[in-house]
PDB file of C-alpha atoms and ligand atoms in Angstrom:
ATOM      1  CA  UNK V   1    -115.533 -28.623  -5.969  1.00 43.00           C
ATOM      2  CA  UNK V   2    -118.373 -29.555  -3.344  1.00 46.00           C
ATOM      3  CA  UNK V   3    -122.095 -29.366  -3.961  1.00 52.00           C
ATOM      4  CA  UNK V   4    -123.029 -28.763   0.042  1.00 51.00           C
ATOM      5  CA  UNK V   5    -126.214 -27.143   0.544  1.00 57.00           C
ATOM      6  CA  UNK V   6    -125.871 -23.185   1.607  1.00 59.00           C
ATOM      7  CA  UNK V   7    -126.336 -22.736   5.388  1.00 67.00           C
ATOM      8  CA  UNK V   8    -129.484 -21.129   6.406  1.00 72.00           C
ATOM      9  CA  UNK V   9    -128.473 -17.557   7.946  1.00 81.00           C
ATOM     10  CA  UNK V  10    -128.782 -16.720  11.408  1.00 83.00           C
ATOM     11  CA  UNK V  11    -131.485 -14.209  10.904  1.00 88.00           C
ATOM     12  CA  UNK V  12    -134.579 -13.373   8.513  1.00 92.00           C
ATOM     13  CA  UNK V  13    -133.683 -11.077   5.736  1.00 93.00           C
ATOM     14  CA  UNK V  14    -136.790  -8.490   5.050  1.00 96.00           C
ATOM     15  CA  UNK V  15    -139.547  -7.438   7.004  1.00 96.00           C
ATOM     16  CA  UNK V  16    -142.463  -9.398   8.499  1.00 97.00           C
ATOM     17  CA  UNK V  17    -145.280  -9.782   6.345  1.00 98.00           C
ATOM     18  CA  UNK V  18    -147.247 -12.624   7.532  1.00 97.00           C
ATOM     19  CA  UNK V  19    -147.501 -14.377  11.317  1.00 97.00           C
ATOM     20  CA  UNK V  20    -149.257 -17.232  11.623  1.00 97.00           C
ATOM     21  CA  UNK V  21    -149.861 -20.416  13.366  1.00 96.00           C
ATOM     22  CA  UNK V  22    -150.187 -23.661  11.853  1.00 95.00           C
ATOM     23  CA  UNK V  23    -153.188 -25.276  12.696  1.00 96.00           C
ATOM     24  CA  UNK V  24    -154.199 -29.038  12.333  1.00 95.00           C
ATOM     25  CA  UNK V  25    -156.187 -28.562   9.134  1.00 96.00           C
ATOM     26  CA  UNK V  26    -153.279 -27.832   7.103  1.00 96.00           C
ATOM     27  CA  UNK V  27    -151.376 -31.128   8.300  1.00 95.00           C
ATOM     28  CA  UNK V  28    -150.067 -33.593   5.792  1.00 90.00           C
ATOM     29  CA  UNK V  29    -150.438 -37.482   6.008  1.00 89.00           C
ATOM     30  CA  UNK V  30    -147.243 -37.279   8.195  1.00 88.00           C
ATOM     31  CA  UNK V  31    -148.571 -34.856  10.711  1.00 88.00           C
ATOM     32  CA  UNK V  32    -146.323 -31.850   9.646  1.00 91.00           C
ATOM     33  CA  UNK V  33    -147.255 -28.922   7.834  1.00 94.00           C
ATOM     34  CA  UNK V  34    -148.273 -29.619   4.074  1.00 94.00           C
ATOM     35  CA  UNK V  35    -145.740 -27.790   2.147  1.00 93.00           C
ATOM     36  CA  UNK V  36    -148.252 -26.064  -0.512  1.00 94.00           C
ATOM     37  CA  UNK V  37    -149.839 -24.452   2.776  1.00 96.00           C
ATOM     38  CA  UNK V  38    -146.500 -22.811   3.406  1.00 96.00           C
ATOM     39  CA  UNK V  39    -145.740 -21.637  -0.051  1.00 97.00           C
ATOM     40  CA  UNK V  40    -149.145 -19.929  -0.432  1.00 97.00           C
ATOM     41  CA  UNK V  41    -148.435 -17.917   2.848  1.00 98.00           C
ATOM     42  CA  UNK V  42    -145.071 -17.012   1.546  1.00 98.00           C
ATOM     43  CA  UNK V  43    -146.945 -16.230  -1.959  1.00 98.00           C
ATOM     44  CA  UNK V  44    -149.424 -13.729   0.118  1.00 98.00           C
ATOM     45  CA  UNK V  45    -146.892 -12.041   1.756  1.00 98.00           C
ATOM     46  CA  UNK V  46    -144.955 -11.441  -0.869  1.00 98.00           C
ATOM     47  CA  UNK V  47    -148.127  -9.702  -2.456  1.00 98.00           C
ATOM     48  CA  UNK V  48    -148.568  -7.838   0.334  1.00 98.00           C
ATOM     49  CA  UNK V  49    -145.076  -6.262  -0.457  1.00 98.00           C
ATOM     50  CA  UNK V  50    -145.457  -6.206  -4.212  1.00 98.00           C
ATOM     51  CA  UNK V  51    -148.849  -4.265  -3.600  1.00 98.00           C
ATOM     52  CA  UNK V  52    -147.651  -2.173  -1.594  1.00 97.00           C
ATOM     53  CA  UNK V  53    -144.764  -1.345  -4.176  1.00 98.00           C
ATOM     54  CA  UNK V  54    -146.999  -0.821  -6.928  1.00 98.00           C
ATOM     55  CA  UNK V  55    -149.843   0.661  -5.205  1.00 97.00           C
ATOM     56  CA  UNK V  56    -152.034  -1.761  -7.791  1.00 97.00           C
ATOM     57  CA  UNK V  57    -153.260  -5.352  -7.912  1.00 97.00           C
ATOM     58  CA  UNK V  58    -150.545  -7.822  -8.447  1.00 98.00           C
ATOM     59  CA  UNK V  59    -150.554 -11.732  -9.865  1.00 98.00           C
ATOM     60  CA  UNK V  60    -147.569 -13.940  -9.252  1.00 98.00           C
ATOM     61  CA  UNK V  61    -145.855 -14.606 -12.597  1.00 98.00           C
ATOM     62  CA  UNK V  62    -143.066 -17.267 -11.126  1.00 98.00           C
ATOM     63  CA  UNK V  63    -141.725 -18.851  -7.979  1.00 97.00           C
ATOM     64  CA  UNK V  64    -138.526 -19.706  -8.523  1.00 94.00           C
ATOM     65  CA  UNK V  65    -136.977 -23.332  -6.805  1.00 84.00           C
ATOM     66  CA  UNK V  66    -137.621 -23.600  -3.324  1.00 89.00           C
ATOM     67  CA  UNK V  67    -136.061 -26.052  -1.018  1.00 85.00           C
ATOM     68  CA  UNK V  68    -137.785 -27.226   2.417  1.00 90.00           C
ATOM     69  CA  UNK V  69    -134.975 -27.395   5.272  1.00 90.00           C
ATOM     70  CA  UNK V  70    -137.037 -28.242   8.118  1.00 89.00           C
ATOM     71  CA  UNK V  71    -140.166 -29.169   9.068  1.00 89.00           C
ATOM     72  CA  UNK V  72    -143.423 -27.249  10.324  1.00 92.00           C
ATOM     73  CA  UNK V  73    -144.982 -29.026  13.272  1.00 90.00           C
ATOM     74  CA  UNK V  74    -148.822 -28.410  14.171  1.00 92.00           C
ATOM     75  CA  UNK V  75    -148.851 -25.114  16.334  1.00 90.00           C
ATOM     76  CA  UNK V  76    -145.581 -23.497  15.293  1.00 92.00           C
ATOM     77  CA  UNK V  77    -145.599 -19.787  14.683  1.00 95.00           C
ATOM     78  CA  UNK V  78    -144.491 -19.093  10.664  1.00 97.00           C
ATOM     79  CA  UNK V  79    -143.262 -15.943  10.108  1.00 97.00           C
ATOM     80  CA  UNK V  80    -142.675 -14.972   6.303  1.00 98.00           C
ATOM     81  CA  UNK V  81    -140.138 -11.924   5.715  1.00 98.00           C
ATOM     82  CA  UNK V  82    -139.678 -10.326   2.343  1.00 98.00           C
ATOM     83  CA  UNK V  83    -137.572  -8.469   0.632  1.00 98.00           C
ATOM     84  CA  UNK V  84    -137.712  -6.321  -2.544  1.00 98.00           C
ATOM     85  CA  UNK V  85    -135.290  -7.403  -4.704  1.00 97.00           C
ATOM     86  CA  UNK V  86    -135.758  -5.389  -8.187  1.00 98.00           C
ATOM     87  CA  UNK V  87    -138.244  -3.884 -10.026  1.00 98.00           C
ATOM     88  CA  UNK V  88    -138.588  -4.207 -13.371  1.00 98.00           C
ATOM     89  CA  UNK V  89    -141.154  -2.385 -16.037  1.00 98.00           C
ATOM     90  CA  UNK V  90    -144.188  -4.238 -14.818  1.00 98.00           C
ATOM     91  CA  UNK V  91    -142.368  -6.671 -12.612  1.00 98.00           C
ATOM     92  CA  UNK V  92    -141.097  -6.693  -8.892  1.00 98.00           C
ATOM     93  CA  UNK V  93    -138.548  -9.616  -8.009  1.00 98.00           C
ATOM     94  CA  UNK V  94    -139.331 -10.438  -4.275  1.00 98.00           C
ATOM     95  CA  UNK V  95    -137.193 -12.904  -2.086  1.00 97.00           C
ATOM     96  CA  UNK V  96    -139.178 -14.215   0.461  1.00 97.00           C
ATOM     97  CA  UNK V  97    -138.125 -16.497   3.551  1.00 97.00           C
ATOM     98  CA  UNK V  98    -140.306 -18.497   5.792  1.00 97.00           C
ATOM     99  CA  UNK V  99    -139.338 -18.931   9.515  1.00 97.00           C
ATOM    100  CA  UNK V 100    -140.712 -21.073  12.210  1.00 95.00           C
ATOM    101  CA  UNK V 101    -140.676 -20.304  15.977  1.00 90.00           C
ATOM    102  CA  UNK V 102    -140.994 -23.210  18.328  1.00 79.00           C
ATOM    103  CA  UNK V 103    -142.513 -21.893  21.098  1.00 76.00           C
ATOM    104  CA  UNK V 104    -141.688 -24.863  23.326  1.00 81.00           C
ATOM    105  CA  UNK V 105    -138.193 -24.471  22.898  1.00 84.00           C
ATOM    106  CA  UNK V 106    -138.370 -20.578  22.096  1.00 86.00           C
ATOM    107  CA  UNK V 107    -135.835 -21.101  18.947  1.00 82.00           C
ATOM    108  CA  UNK V 108    -136.535 -19.783  15.348  1.00 88.00           C
ATOM    109  CA  UNK V 109    -135.385 -21.845  12.367  1.00 93.00           C
ATOM    110  CA  UNK V 110    -135.446 -20.600   8.138  1.00 95.00           C
ATOM    111  CA  UNK V 111    -137.646 -23.452   6.738  1.00 95.00           C
ATOM    112  CA  UNK V 112    -137.813 -22.113   3.096  1.00 95.00           C
ATOM    113  CA  UNK V 113    -136.533 -19.484   1.238  1.00 96.00           C
ATOM    114  CA  UNK V 114    -137.308 -18.151  -2.540  1.00 95.00           C
ATOM    115  CA  UNK V 115    -137.846 -15.744  -5.068  1.00 96.00           C
ATOM    116  CA  UNK V 116    -141.110 -14.805  -6.217  1.00 98.00           C
ATOM    117  CA  UNK V 117    -142.059 -12.569  -9.256  1.00 98.00           C
ATOM    118  CA  UNK V 118    -145.003 -10.597  -9.214  1.00 98.00           C
ATOM    119  CA  UNK V 119    -146.635  -8.388 -12.556  1.00 98.00           C
ATOM    120  CA  UNK V 120    -148.410  -4.923 -11.424  1.00 98.00           C
ATOM    121  CA  UNK V 121    -151.618  -5.263 -13.179  1.00 98.00           C
ATOM    122  CA  UNK V 122    -154.333  -3.111 -14.209  1.00 97.00           C
ATOM    123  CA  UNK V 123    -158.190  -3.829 -13.648  1.00 96.00           C
ATOM    124  CA  UNK V 124    -158.403  -5.909 -16.906  1.00 98.00           C
ATOM    125  CA  UNK V 125    -155.743  -8.190 -15.624  1.00 98.00           C
ATOM    126  CA  UNK V 126    -153.042  -6.677 -17.942  1.00 98.00           C
ATOM    127  CA  UNK V 127    -149.583  -5.954 -16.846  1.00 98.00           C
ATOM    128  CA  UNK V 128    -149.068  -2.223 -16.310  1.00 97.00           C
ATOM    129  CA  UNK V 129    -145.675  -0.589 -15.315  1.00 98.00           C
ATOM    130  CA  UNK V 130    -144.770  -0.369 -11.530  1.00 97.00           C
ATOM    131  CA  UNK V 131    -143.789   2.789 -11.437  1.00 88.00           C
ATOM    132  CA  UNK V 132    -146.602   4.992 -13.277  1.00 81.00           C
TER     133      UNK V 132
HETATM  134  C1  COA C   1    -148.837 -12.201 -15.358  1.00 51.70           C
HETATM  135  C2  COA C   1    -149.318 -12.217 -16.323  1.00 51.70           C
HETATM  136  C3  COA C   1    -150.313 -10.917 -16.170  1.00 51.70           C
HETATM  137  C4  COA C   1    -148.212 -11.397 -17.422  1.00 51.70           C
HETATM  138  O1  COA C   1    -148.837 -11.436 -19.101  1.00 51.70           O
HETATM  139  P1  COA C   1    -148.100 -11.139 -20.156  1.00 51.70           P
HETATM  140  O2  COA C   1    -148.675 -10.594 -21.061  1.00 51.70           O
HETATM  141  O3  COA C   1    -147.446 -12.642 -20.040  1.00 51.70           O
HETATM  142  O4  COA C   1    -146.699 -10.224 -19.907  1.00 51.70           O
HETATM  143  P2  COA C   1    -145.366  -9.747 -20.321  1.00 51.70           P
HETATM  144  O5  COA C   1    -145.076 -11.163 -20.932  1.00 51.70           O
HETATM  145  O6  COA C   1    -145.299  -8.745 -20.854  1.00 51.70           O
HETATM  146  O7  COA C   1    -144.399 -10.125 -19.047  1.00 51.70           O
HETATM  147  C5  COA C   1    -144.910  -8.761 -17.776  1.00 51.70           C
HETATM  148  C6  COA C   1    -143.633  -9.036 -16.960  1.00 51.70           C
HETATM  149  O8  COA C   1    -143.572 -10.555 -16.169  1.00 51.70           O
HETATM  150  C7  COA C   1    -142.126 -11.033 -16.551  1.00 51.70           C
HETATM  151  N1  COA C   1    -142.467 -12.222 -16.531  1.00 51.70           N
HETATM  152  C8  COA C   1    -143.256 -13.119 -17.608  1.00 51.70           C
HETATM  153  N2  COA C   1    -143.040 -14.095 -17.208  1.00 51.70           N
HETATM  154  C9  COA C   1    -142.059 -14.388 -16.377  1.00 51.70           C
HETATM  155  C10 COA C   1    -141.281 -15.538 -15.594  1.00 51.70           C
HETATM  156  N3  COA C   1    -141.681 -16.636 -15.951  1.00 51.70           N
HETATM  157  N4  COA C   1    -140.535 -15.295 -14.875  1.00 51.70           N
HETATM  158  C11 COA C   1    -140.099 -14.044 -14.375  1.00 51.70           C
HETATM  159  N5  COA C   1    -140.575 -12.780 -14.994  1.00 51.70           N
HETATM  160  C12 COA C   1    -141.412 -12.913 -16.059  1.00 51.70           C
HETATM  161  C13 COA C   1    -141.516 -10.288 -18.023  1.00 51.70           C
HETATM  162  O9  COA C   1    -140.250 -10.317 -17.952  1.00 51.70           O
HETATM  163  C14 COA C   1    -142.297  -8.866 -17.719  1.00 51.70           C
HETATM  164  O10 COA C   1    -141.454  -7.830 -16.706  1.00 51.70           O
HETATM  165  P3  COA C   1    -140.815  -6.449 -16.870  1.00 51.70           P
HETATM  166  O11 COA C   1    -142.148  -5.829 -17.451  1.00 51.70           O
HETATM  167  O12 COA C   1    -140.494  -6.001 -15.461  1.00 51.70           O
HETATM  168  O13 COA C   1    -140.101  -6.737 -18.004  1.00 51.70           O
HETATM  169  C15 COA C   1    -149.961 -13.196 -17.389  1.00 51.70           C
HETATM  170  O14 COA C   1    -148.897 -14.137 -17.277  1.00 51.70           O
HETATM  171  C16 COA C   1    -150.764 -13.850 -16.279  1.00 51.70           C
HETATM  172  O15 COA C   1    -151.876 -13.494 -16.080  1.00 51.70           O
HETATM  173  N6  COA C   1    -150.456 -15.002 -15.861  1.00 51.70           N
HETATM  174  C17 COA C   1    -151.270 -15.487 -14.789  1.00 51.70           C
HETATM  175  C18 COA C   1    -151.245 -14.957 -13.466  1.00 51.70           C
HETATM  176  C19 COA C   1    -151.588 -16.091 -12.415  1.00 51.70           C
HETATM  177  O16 COA C   1    -152.885 -16.143 -12.492  1.00 51.70           O
HETATM  178  N7  COA C   1    -151.124 -16.220 -11.175  1.00 51.70           N
HETATM  179  C20 COA C   1    -151.776 -17.070 -10.076  1.00 51.70           C
HETATM  180  C21 COA C   1    -151.344 -18.251 -10.501  1.00 51.70           C
HETATM  181  S1  COA C   1    -152.517 -19.388  -9.455  1.00 51.70           S
END
């Protein structure tokens, strides 16, 4: 059995929840974009879908393993796509993909994808049912 990586899909799954430009302020020591910034964009994007699903505040309880397949350069357009995978009692599993658009070549590549879990919370920060 081989252990080769799963090839990135040709097109994104889900709806666009965030689109922004990677700015120099979030570059790492190599001059590429810092991975933590990208994860925060994905987390925000997933939260937008979770909030509109639960119609309440949400908080991130877990982020499953992420692999970065391609670097992001300063000036690239980043799009985050989110797709609701499962609704539990108080939690929502949401798949989030980050794609980069290289404007010079007009090409798109998936940079990373991961599974984010959000919990619907009440005003006191305690979990409450998604379907209330
Ligand atoms: C999220 C939080 C409100 C959950 O509170 P809790 O008392 O642990 O709640 P529960 O144990 O009832 O779990 C709530 C739901 O989260 C799910 N969950 C808990 N831990 C999980 C994990 N590691 N992975 C996936 N789902 C998880 C539970 O299965 C449950 O889902 P369900 O109701 O759909 O069955 C609480 O842990 C919290 O406030 N954490 C900090 C969140 C935060 O600050 N995030 C940002 C970090 S900077």
